[in-house]
Amino acid sequence: MSAVKKIAVLTSGGDSQGMNAALRAVVRSALYHGIEIFGIQRGYQGLLNNDIFSMDLRSVGDIIQRGGTVLQSARSKEFYTEEGQRKGAEILRSYGIDGLVVIGGDGSYHGANKLSKLGINTMGLPGTIDNDISFTDYTIGFDTAVGVVVDAINKLRDTMSSHERASVVEVMGRHCGDIALHAGLASGAETILVPEVPYDLGEVAQRMTHNFAMGKRHSIIVVAEGAGKGDDIAKELSQHSKQIDARVTVLGHIQRGGTPTPFDRNLASRLGDFAVRSLIRGESDKACGIIKGELTLTDIDKVVNTKNDFDHEMYELALRLSQ
Ligand code: ADP
Ligand code: F6P
């Protein structure tokens, strides 16, 4: 029998598809190992508000296929303060909670790290569409978000080809270009603008006009929000060349909704179970990840202080194939 008797779980920061599948795995894995499990509603703010309830096998029934998070998410100003963090740790102790699983992004990891310094055993699960967490090849929700973008671009291609137009598609990702890169390659976009690679819109416009002259009937420009605003880019491209007739689509929060893909569900299930087993083994202050198919644990400190790698080879490939 494990020394860990009670675990709590929360979802925090921007939600992502697959958070529910991760929650289901945490709850069912804990119960399987004879551990009591508590859900915390609305992230760290819910913790501070004592919004904590006991969960059972049925609490997570019928959620593996649902986007969003049934625990809901929140951003908590109070939890940024030392006082808030101390209060959070005290509340967890008052329930006799031995471990906390935090499903969220970089900011949520910072919070987990602070709690662990106050004596709470914590485990982080990468729940964000941005894929901006280091020491994991994928975050939960990224694959689904990329699918949403690719689906939108497929539709845009239809109408852009009919009118020989350019389509500027602004996608999410905060400071990370991964959604733009992966969706851009998968949808055959001609141009991918990301914060990790400097770009020159004059050159982009030249390539676009050349491609139109060579018989292309549309041009797709995927721009990561961290690399610029779709509207500004469309305007500047038209200033460089009068022939460019660009339309802008900002995909926005649609990228954070919808049923998670099988990839995200399986990733979430594996990571959720792994987080519980790691707490049982006595691990704490760690982020769970997947690297080359293997489940990994990395110190949260290291994860939040290391810049996520950008796949420059994949970026070059997307450019080569989009001629
Ligand atoms: P994400 O986890 O998606 O990156 P945020 O950056 O909004 O989202 O972080 C979610 C929450 O985590 C914040 O509202 C705050 O309560 C907590 N948090 C973020 N950064 C810190 C920090 N440096 N110290 C303590 N708590 C933090
Ligand atoms: O981190 C996920 C994310 O969707 C980012 O891609 C985006 O920049 C941000 O959250 C949007 O935040 P909000 O939901 O607060 O508008």
CSV table of C-alpha atoms and ligand atoms in Angstrom, one decimal:
chain,number,residue,atom,x,y,z
A,1,MET,CA,0.0,0.0,0.0
A,2,SER,CA,1.2,3.5,-0.9
A,3,ALA,CA,2.0,6.1,1.8
A,4,VAL,CA,0.0,8.5,-0.3
A,5,LYS,CA,-3.6,8.5,0.9
A,6,LYS,CA,-5.3,11.5,-0.6
A,7,ILE,CA,-4.6,13.3,-3.9
A,8,ALA,CA,-6.3,16.4,-5.4
A,9,VAL,CA,-6.5,17.5,-9.0
A,10,LEU,CA,-7.2,20.9,-10.6
A,11,THR,CA,-7.2,22.4,-14.1
A,12,SER,CA,-5.7,25.9,-14.5
A,13,GLY,CA,-4.9,28.6,-17.0
A,14,GLY,CA,-6.3,28.4,-20.6
A,15,ASP,CA,-8.3,25.2,-21.0
A,16,SER,CA,-7.4,22.6,-23.7
A,17,GLN,CA,-9.1,19.7,-25.3
A,18,GLY,CA,-8.0,16.5,-23.5
A,19,MET,CA,-8.0,18.1,-20.0
A,20,ASN,CA,-11.1,16.0,-19.2
A,21,ALA,CA,-9.4,12.8,-20.4
A,22,ALA,CA,-6.4,13.7,-18.2
A,23,LEU,CA,-8.7,14.3,-15.3
A,24,ARG,CA,-10.5,11.0,-15.9
A,25,ALA,CA,-7.1,9.2,-15.9
A,26,VAL,CA,-6.0,10.9,-12.7
A,27,VAL,CA,-9.2,10.1,-10.8
A,28,ARG,CA,-9.5,6.5,-12.0
A,29,SER,CA,-5.8,5.7,-11.5
A,30,ALA,CA,-5.9,7.1,-8.0
A,31,LEU,CA,-9.0,5.1,-7.1
A,32,TYR,CA,-7.4,2.0,-8.7
A,33,HIS,CA,-4.5,2.4,-6.3
A,34,GLY,CA,-6.7,2.8,-3.3
A,35,ILE,CA,-6.2,6.6,-3.0
A,36,GLU,CA,-8.9,9.1,-2.1
A,37,ILE,CA,-9.2,11.7,-4.8
A,38,PHE,CA,-10.5,15.3,-4.6
A,39,GLY,CA,-11.4,17.7,-7.4
A,40,ILE,CA,-10.8,21.4,-7.1
A,41,GLN,CA,-13.1,23.6,-9.1
A,42,ARG,CA,-11.8,26.6,-11.0
A,43,GLY,CA,-8.0,26.2,-10.6
A,44,TYR,CA,-6.0,27.9,-7.9
A,45,GLN,CA,-8.8,30.4,-7.3
A,46,GLY,CA,-11.1,27.4,-6.4
A,47,LEU,CA,-8.4,26.1,-4.0
A,48,LEU,CA,-8.4,29.5,-2.2
A,49,ASN,CA,-12.2,29.5,-2.1
A,50,ASN,CA,-12.2,26.0,-0.7
A,51,ASP,CA,-14.1,24.7,-3.7
A,52,ILE,CA,-13.0,21.1,-3.1
A,53,PHE,CA,-15.0,18.0,-3.4
A,54,SER,CA,-14.6,14.2,-3.2
A,55,MET,CA,-14.6,12.4,-6.6
A,56,ASP,CA,-15.5,8.8,-7.4
A,57,LEU,CA,-15.4,6.6,-10.5
A,58,ARG,CA,-18.7,8.1,-11.8
A,59,SER,CA,-17.6,11.7,-11.4
A,60,VAL,CA,-15.5,11.3,-14.6
A,61,GLY,CA,-17.9,9.2,-16.6
A,62,ASP,CA,-18.7,10.3,-20.1
A,63,ILE,CA,-16.1,13.0,-20.3
A,64,ILE,CA,-13.2,11.4,-22.2
A,65,GLN,CA,-14.7,12.8,-25.5
A,66,ARG,CA,-15.5,16.3,-24.2
A,67,GLY,CA,-13.5,19.4,-24.8
A,68,GLY,CA,-13.1,22.0,-22.1
A,69,THR,CA,-12.8,20.9,-18.5
A,70,VAL,CA,-15.6,19.8,-16.2
A,71,LEU,CA,-13.5,21.1,-13.3
A,72,GLN,CA,-13.5,24.5,-15.0
A,73,SER,CA,-10.4,26.7,-15.1
A,74,ALA,CA,-9.5,30.2,-13.9
A,75,ARG,CA,-6.8,32.6,-13.6
A,76,SER,CA,-6.1,33.7,-10.0
A,77,LYS,CA,-4.4,37.0,-9.1
A,78,GLU,CA,-4.5,36.1,-5.4
A,79,PHE,CA,-2.4,32.9,-6.0
A,80,TYR,CA,0.4,35.0,-7.5
A,81,THR,CA,1.1,36.3,-3.9
A,82,GLU,CA,3.0,34.5,-1.3
A,83,GLU,CA,0.1,34.9,1.1
A,84,GLY,CA,-2.2,33.3,-1.4
A,85,GLN,CA,0.2,30.4,-2.0
A,86,ARG,CA,0.5,29.8,1.8
A,87,LYS,CA,-3.2,29.9,2.2
A,88,GLY,CA,-3.5,27.3,-0.7
A,89,ALA,CA,-1.0,25.0,1.0
A,90,GLU,CA,-2.8,25.3,4.4
A,91,ILE,CA,-6.2,24.5,2.8
A,92,LEU,CA,-4.7,21.4,1.1
A,93,ARG,CA,-3.2,20.3,4.5
A,94,SER,CA,-6.5,20.8,6.2
A,95,TYR,CA,-8.0,18.1,4.0
A,96,GLY,CA,-5.0,15.8,4.6
A,97,ILE,CA,-4.1,16.0,0.9
A,98,ASP,CA,-0.7,14.4,0.2
A,99,GLY,CA,-0.3,15.3,-3.4
A,100,LEU,CA,-1.7,17.7,-6.0
A,101,VAL,CA,-1.9,17.1,-9.8
A,102,VAL,CA,-2.0,20.4,-11.7
A,103,ILE,CA,-3.2,20.2,-15.3
A,104,GLY,CA,-2.2,23.4,-17.1
A,105,GLY,CA,0.4,25.5,-18.9
A,106,ASP,CA,3.6,27.2,-17.9
A,107,GLY,CA,1.9,29.7,-15.5
A,108,SER,CA,0.1,26.8,-13.7
A,109,TYR,CA,3.5,25.0,-13.4
A,110,HIS,CA,4.9,28.1,-11.6
A,111,GLY,CA,2.1,27.8,-9.1
A,112,ALA,CA,2.7,24.1,-8.6
A,113,ASN,CA,6.4,24.8,-8.0
A,114,LYS,CA,5.5,27.4,-5.4
A,115,LEU,CA,3.2,24.9,-3.6
A,116,SER,CA,5.9,22.2,-3.6
A,117,LYS,CA,8.3,24.7,-1.9
A,118,LEU,CA,5.6,25.0,0.8
A,119,GLY,CA,5.7,21.2,1.4
A,120,ILE,CA,2.9,20.0,-1.0
A,121,ASN,CA,3.9,17.2,-3.3
A,122,THR,CA,3.0,18.3,-6.8
A,123,MET,CA,2.9,16.9,-10.3
A,124,GLY,CA,2.3,19.0,-13.5
A,125,LEU,CA,0.6,17.7,-16.6
A,126,PRO,CA,1.0,19.8,-19.8
A,127,GLY,CA,-2.5,21.0,-20.6
A,128,THR,CA,-2.4,23.7,-23.3
A,129,ILE,CA,-3.0,23.9,-27.0
A,130,ASP,CA,0.2,26.0,-27.5
A,131,ASN,CA,2.8,23.1,-27.3
A,132,ASP,CA,5.0,25.7,-25.6
A,133,ILE,CA,6.2,23.5,-22.7
A,134,SER,CA,9.8,22.2,-22.7
A,135,PHE,CA,10.7,18.6,-22.0
A,136,THR,CA,7.7,17.2,-23.7
A,137,ASP,CA,7.2,16.7,-27.4
A,138,TYR,CA,3.5,17.3,-27.2
A,139,THR,CA,1.1,19.1,-24.8
A,140,ILE,CA,-2.5,17.9,-24.3
A,141,GLY,CA,-4.8,19.7,-26.7
A,142,PHE,CA,-2.2,20.7,-29.3
A,143,ASP,CA,-3.1,17.9,-31.8
A,144,THR,CA,-6.8,18.8,-31.6
A,145,ALA,CA,-6.1,22.5,-32.1
A,146,VAL,CA,-3.9,21.8,-35.1
A,147,GLY,CA,-6.8,19.7,-36.5
A,148,VAL,CA,-9.2,22.6,-36.1
A,149,VAL,CA,-6.8,24.9,-38.0
A,150,VAL,CA,-6.2,22.4,-40.8
A,151,ASP,CA,-10.0,21.9,-41.1
A,152,ALA,CA,-10.5,25.7,-41.4
A,153,ILE,CA,-7.7,26.0,-44.0
A,154,ASN,CA,-9.3,23.3,-46.1
A,155,LYS,CA,-12.4,25.3,-46.2
A,156,LEU,CA,-10.6,28.6,-46.9
A,157,ARG,CA,-8.8,27.0,-49.8
A,158,ASP,CA,-12.1,26.3,-51.6
A,159,THR,CA,-13.2,29.9,-51.7
A,160,MET,CA,-9.7,31.4,-52.1
A,161,SER,CA,-9.1,29.3,-55.2
A,162,SER,CA,-12.3,30.4,-56.8
A,163,HIS,CA,-11.3,34.0,-56.5
A,164,GLU,CA,-7.5,33.7,-56.8
A,165,ARG,CA,-7.1,35.3,-53.4
A,166,ALA,CA,-4.7,35.1,-50.5
A,167,SER,CA,-5.8,33.9,-47.2
A,168,VAL,CA,-4.1,35.1,-44.0
A,169,VAL,CA,-5.0,32.8,-41.2
A,170,GLU,CA,-4.1,34.0,-37.7
A,171,VAL,CA,-3.7,31.2,-35.2
A,172,MET,CA,-3.1,31.0,-31.4
A,173,GLY,CA,0.1,29.8,-29.7
A,174,ARG,CA,1.0,32.8,-27.5
A,175,HIS,CA,4.8,33.1,-28.0
A,176,CYS,CA,5.1,29.7,-29.7
A,177,GLY,CA,4.9,29.0,-33.4
A,178,ASP,CA,4.1,25.3,-33.2
A,179,ILE,CA,0.4,25.5,-34.0
A,180,ALA,CA,1.2,27.5,-37.1
A,181,LEU,CA,4.0,25.2,-38.1
A,182,HIS,CA,2.2,21.9,-37.7
A,183,ALA,CA,-1.0,23.2,-39.2
A,184,GLY,CA,0.9,25.0,-42.0
A,185,LEU,CA,2.7,21.9,-43.1
A,186,ALA,CA,-0.4,19.7,-42.8
A,187,SER,CA,-2.5,22.1,-44.9
A,188,GLY,CA,0.2,22.9,-47.5
A,189,ALA,CA,0.3,26.5,-46.6
A,190,GLU,CA,2.6,28.6,-48.8
A,191,THR,CA,3.8,30.8,-46.0
A,192,ILE,CA,4.2,30.2,-42.2
A,193,LEU,CA,5.0,33.2,-40.0
A,194,VAL,CA,6.2,32.3,-36.5
A,195,PRO,CA,7.9,34.2,-33.7
A,196,GLU,CA,10.9,31.9,-33.8
A,197,VAL,CA,11.9,32.8,-37.4
A,198,PRO,CA,12.4,36.4,-38.7
A,199,TYR,CA,10.5,37.2,-41.8
A,200,ASP,CA,10.4,39.9,-44.5
A,201,LEU,CA,7.0,40.6,-45.9
A,202,GLY,CA,8.5,42.1,-49.1
A,203,GLU,CA,10.0,38.8,-49.9
A,204,VAL,CA,6.8,37.0,-49.0
A,205,ALA,CA,4.8,39.2,-51.4
A,206,GLN,CA,7.3,38.7,-54.2
A,207,ARG,CA,7.1,34.9,-53.8
A,208,MET,CA,3.3,35.1,-53.7
A,209,THR,CA,3.1,37.1,-56.9
A,210,HIS,CA,5.6,34.8,-58.6
A,211,ASN,CA,3.5,31.8,-57.5
A,212,PHE,CA,0.3,33.3,-58.8
A,213,ALA,CA,2.1,34.0,-62.1
A,214,MET,CA,3.2,30.4,-62.2
A,215,GLY,CA,-0.4,29.2,-62.0
A,216,LYS,CA,-1.2,28.9,-58.3
A,217,ARG,CA,-4.8,29.8,-57.7
A,218,HIS,CA,-4.6,30.7,-54.0
A,219,SER,CA,-2.0,31.5,-51.3
A,220,ILE,CA,-2.3,30.5,-47.7
A,221,ILE,CA,-0.4,32.5,-45.1
A,222,VAL,CA,-0.5,31.0,-41.6
A,223,VAL,CA,0.5,33.5,-39.0
A,224,ALA,CA,1.1,32.6,-35.3
A,225,GLU,CA,-0.3,35.3,-33.1
A,226,GLY,CA,3.2,35.8,-31.6
A,227,ALA,CA,4.5,36.7,-35.0
A,228,GLY,CA,2.0,39.5,-35.8
A,229,LYS,CA,-1.6,40.4,-36.4
A,230,GLY,CA,-3.4,38.9,-39.4
A,231,ASP,CA,-4.9,42.3,-40.3
A,232,ASP,CA,-1.5,44.1,-40.3
A,233,ILE,CA,0.1,41.4,-42.4
A,234,ALA,CA,-2.6,41.4,-45.0
A,235,LYS,CA,-2.4,45.2,-45.2
A,236,GLU,CA,1.4,45.2,-45.6
A,237,LEU,CA,1.3,42.4,-48.2
A,238,SER,CA,-1.2,44.4,-50.4
A,239,GLN,CA,1.1,47.5,-50.0
A,240,HIS,CA,4.0,45.4,-51.4
A,241,SER,CA,2.0,44.2,-54.3
A,242,LYS,CA,-1.3,45.6,-55.7
A,243,GLN,CA,-2.0,42.1,-57.2
A,244,ILE,CA,-2.4,40.5,-53.8
A,245,ASP,CA,-6.0,40.4,-52.8
A,246,ALA,CA,-5.9,39.1,-49.2
A,247,ARG,CA,-8.6,38.1,-46.8
A,248,VAL,CA,-8.0,37.6,-43.1
A,249,THR,CA,-9.4,34.9,-40.8
A,250,VAL,CA,-8.7,35.0,-37.1
A,251,LEU,CA,-9.5,31.6,-35.8
A,252,GLY,CA,-9.5,32.6,-32.1
A,253,HIS,CA,-11.0,30.4,-29.4
A,254,ILE,CA,-12.6,28.0,-31.8
A,255,GLN,CA,-9.1,26.4,-31.6
A,256,ARG,CA,-9.7,25.6,-28.0
A,257,GLY,CA,-13.0,23.7,-28.5
A,258,GLY,CA,-14.3,20.5,-29.8
A,259,THR,CA,-13.8,16.8,-29.1
A,260,PRO,CA,-10.2,15.9,-28.4
A,261,THR,CA,-8.5,13.7,-31.1
A,262,PRO,CA,-7.6,10.1,-30.2
A,263,PHE,CA,-4.0,11.2,-30.0
A,264,ASP,CA,-4.8,13.8,-27.3
A,265,ARG,CA,-7.1,11.4,-25.4
A,266,ASN,CA,-4.4,8.7,-25.3
A,267,LEU,CA,-1.7,11.2,-24.4
A,268,ALA,CA,-3.8,12.6,-21.6
A,269,SER,CA,-4.7,9.1,-20.3
A,270,ARG,CA,-1.1,8.0,-20.2
A,271,LEU,CA,0.1,11.2,-18.6
A,272,GLY,CA,-2.7,11.3,-16.0
A,273,ASP,CA,-2.0,7.7,-14.9
A,274,PHE,CA,1.8,8.4,-14.9
A,275,ALA,CA,1.3,11.5,-12.6
A,276,VAL,CA,-0.5,9.4,-10.0
A,277,ARG,CA,2.0,6.6,-10.1
A,278,SER,CA,4.8,9.1,-9.8
A,279,LEU,CA,3.3,10.7,-6.7
A,280,ILE,CA,2.9,7.2,-5.2
A,281,ARG,CA,6.6,6.6,-5.9
A,282,GLY,CA,7.3,9.7,-3.8
A,283,GLU,CA,8.1,12.0,-6.7
A,284,SER,CA,7.2,15.7,-6.3
A,285,ASP,CA,7.7,19.1,-8.0
A,286,LYS,CA,7.9,17.3,-11.4
A,287,ALA,CA,6.4,17.9,-14.8
A,288,CYS,CA,5.2,14.8,-16.7
A,289,GLY,CA,6.0,14.7,-20.4
A,290,ILE,CA,6.4,12.5,-23.4
A,291,ILE,CA,9.7,12.4,-25.3
A,292,LYS,CA,10.1,10.1,-28.3
A,293,GLY,CA,7.2,8.1,-27.1
A,294,GLU,CA,8.6,7.6,-23.5
A,295,LEU,CA,6.9,9.1,-20.4
A,296,THR,CA,9.3,11.4,-18.6
A,297,LEU,CA,9.6,13.4,-15.4
A,298,THR,CA,11.5,16.7,-15.2
A,299,ASP,CA,12.0,19.2,-12.4
A,300,ILE,CA,9.3,21.9,-12.8
A,301,ASP,CA,12.0,24.5,-12.2
A,302,LYS,CA,13.9,23.2,-15.2
A,303,VAL,CA,10.9,23.0,-17.4
A,304,VAL,CA,9.7,26.6,-16.7
A,305,ASN,CA,13.2,28.0,-17.1
A,306,THR,CA,14.0,26.3,-20.4
A,307,LYS,CA,12.9,27.6,-23.7
A,308,ASN,CA,10.9,25.2,-25.8
A,309,ASP,CA,12.7,23.9,-28.9
A,310,PHE,CA,11.4,25.0,-32.3
A,311,ASP,CA,11.6,22.4,-35.1
A,312,HIS,CA,13.6,24.4,-37.8
A,313,GLU,CA,13.9,21.4,-40.0
A,314,MET,CA,10.2,21.0,-40.2
A,315,TYR,CA,9.8,24.7,-40.9
A,316,GLU,CA,12.3,24.4,-43.9
A,317,LEU,CA,10.5,21.3,-45.1
A,318,ALA,CA,7.1,23.2,-45.1
A,319,LEU,CA,8.7,25.9,-47.2
A,320,ARG,CA,10.3,23.5,-49.7
A,321,LEU,CA,7.1,21.6,-50.2
A,322,SER,CA,5.0,24.7,-50.7
A,323,GLN,CA,6.6,25.9,-54.0
B,1,ADP,P1,-1.2,28.8,-18.1
B,1,ADP,O1,-1.1,27.8,-17.0
B,1,ADP,O2,-2.1,28.4,-19.2
B,1,ADP,O3,0.2,29.3,-18.6
B,1,ADP,P2,-1.5,31.3,-16.7
B,1,ADP,O4,-0.2,31.9,-17.0
B,1,ADP,O5,-2.7,32.3,-16.7
B,1,ADP,O6,-2.0,30.1,-17.6
B,1,ADP,O7,-1.4,30.7,-15.2
B,1,ADP,C1,-2.6,30.2,-14.6
B,1,ADP,C2,-2.6,30.5,-13.1
B,1,ADP,O8,-1.4,30.0,-12.4
B,1,ADP,C3,-2.5,32.0,-12.8
B,1,ADP,O9,-3.8,32.7,-12.9
B,1,ADP,C4,-2.0,32.0,-11.4
B,1,ADP,O10,-3.0,31.8,-10.4
B,1,ADP,C5,-1.0,30.8,-11.4
B,1,ADP,N1,0.4,31.3,-11.6
B,1,ADP,C6,0.9,31.7,-12.8
B,1,ADP,N2,2.2,32.1,-12.6
B,1,ADP,C7,2.4,32.0,-11.3
B,1,ADP,C8,3.6,32.3,-10.5
B,1,ADP,N3,4.7,32.9,-11.0
B,1,ADP,N4,3.5,32.1,-9.2
B,1,ADP,C9,2.3,31.6,-8.6
B,1,ADP,N5,1.2,31.3,-9.3
B,1,ADP,C10,1.3,31.5,-10.7
B,2,F6P,O1,-2.5,29.5,-23.8
B,2,F6P,C1,-3.7,29.1,-24.6
B,2,F6P,C2,-4.2,30.4,-25.3
B,2,F6P,O2,-5.3,30.0,-26.1
B,2,F6P,C3,-3.2,31.1,-26.2
B,2,F6P,O3,-3.0,30.4,-27.4
B,2,F6P,C4,-3.8,32.4,-26.3
B,2,F6P,O4,-2.9,33.4,-26.6
B,2,F6P,C5,-4.5,32.6,-25.0
B,2,F6P,O5,-4.6,31.4,-24.4
B,2,F6P,C6,-5.8,33.3,-25.0
B,2,F6P,O6,-6.2,33.5,-23.7
B,2,F6P,P1,-7.7,33.9,-23.3
B,2,F6P,O7,-8.4,32.6,-23.2
B,2,F6P,O8,-7.5,34.5,-21.9
B,2,F6P,O9,-8.2,34.8,-24.3
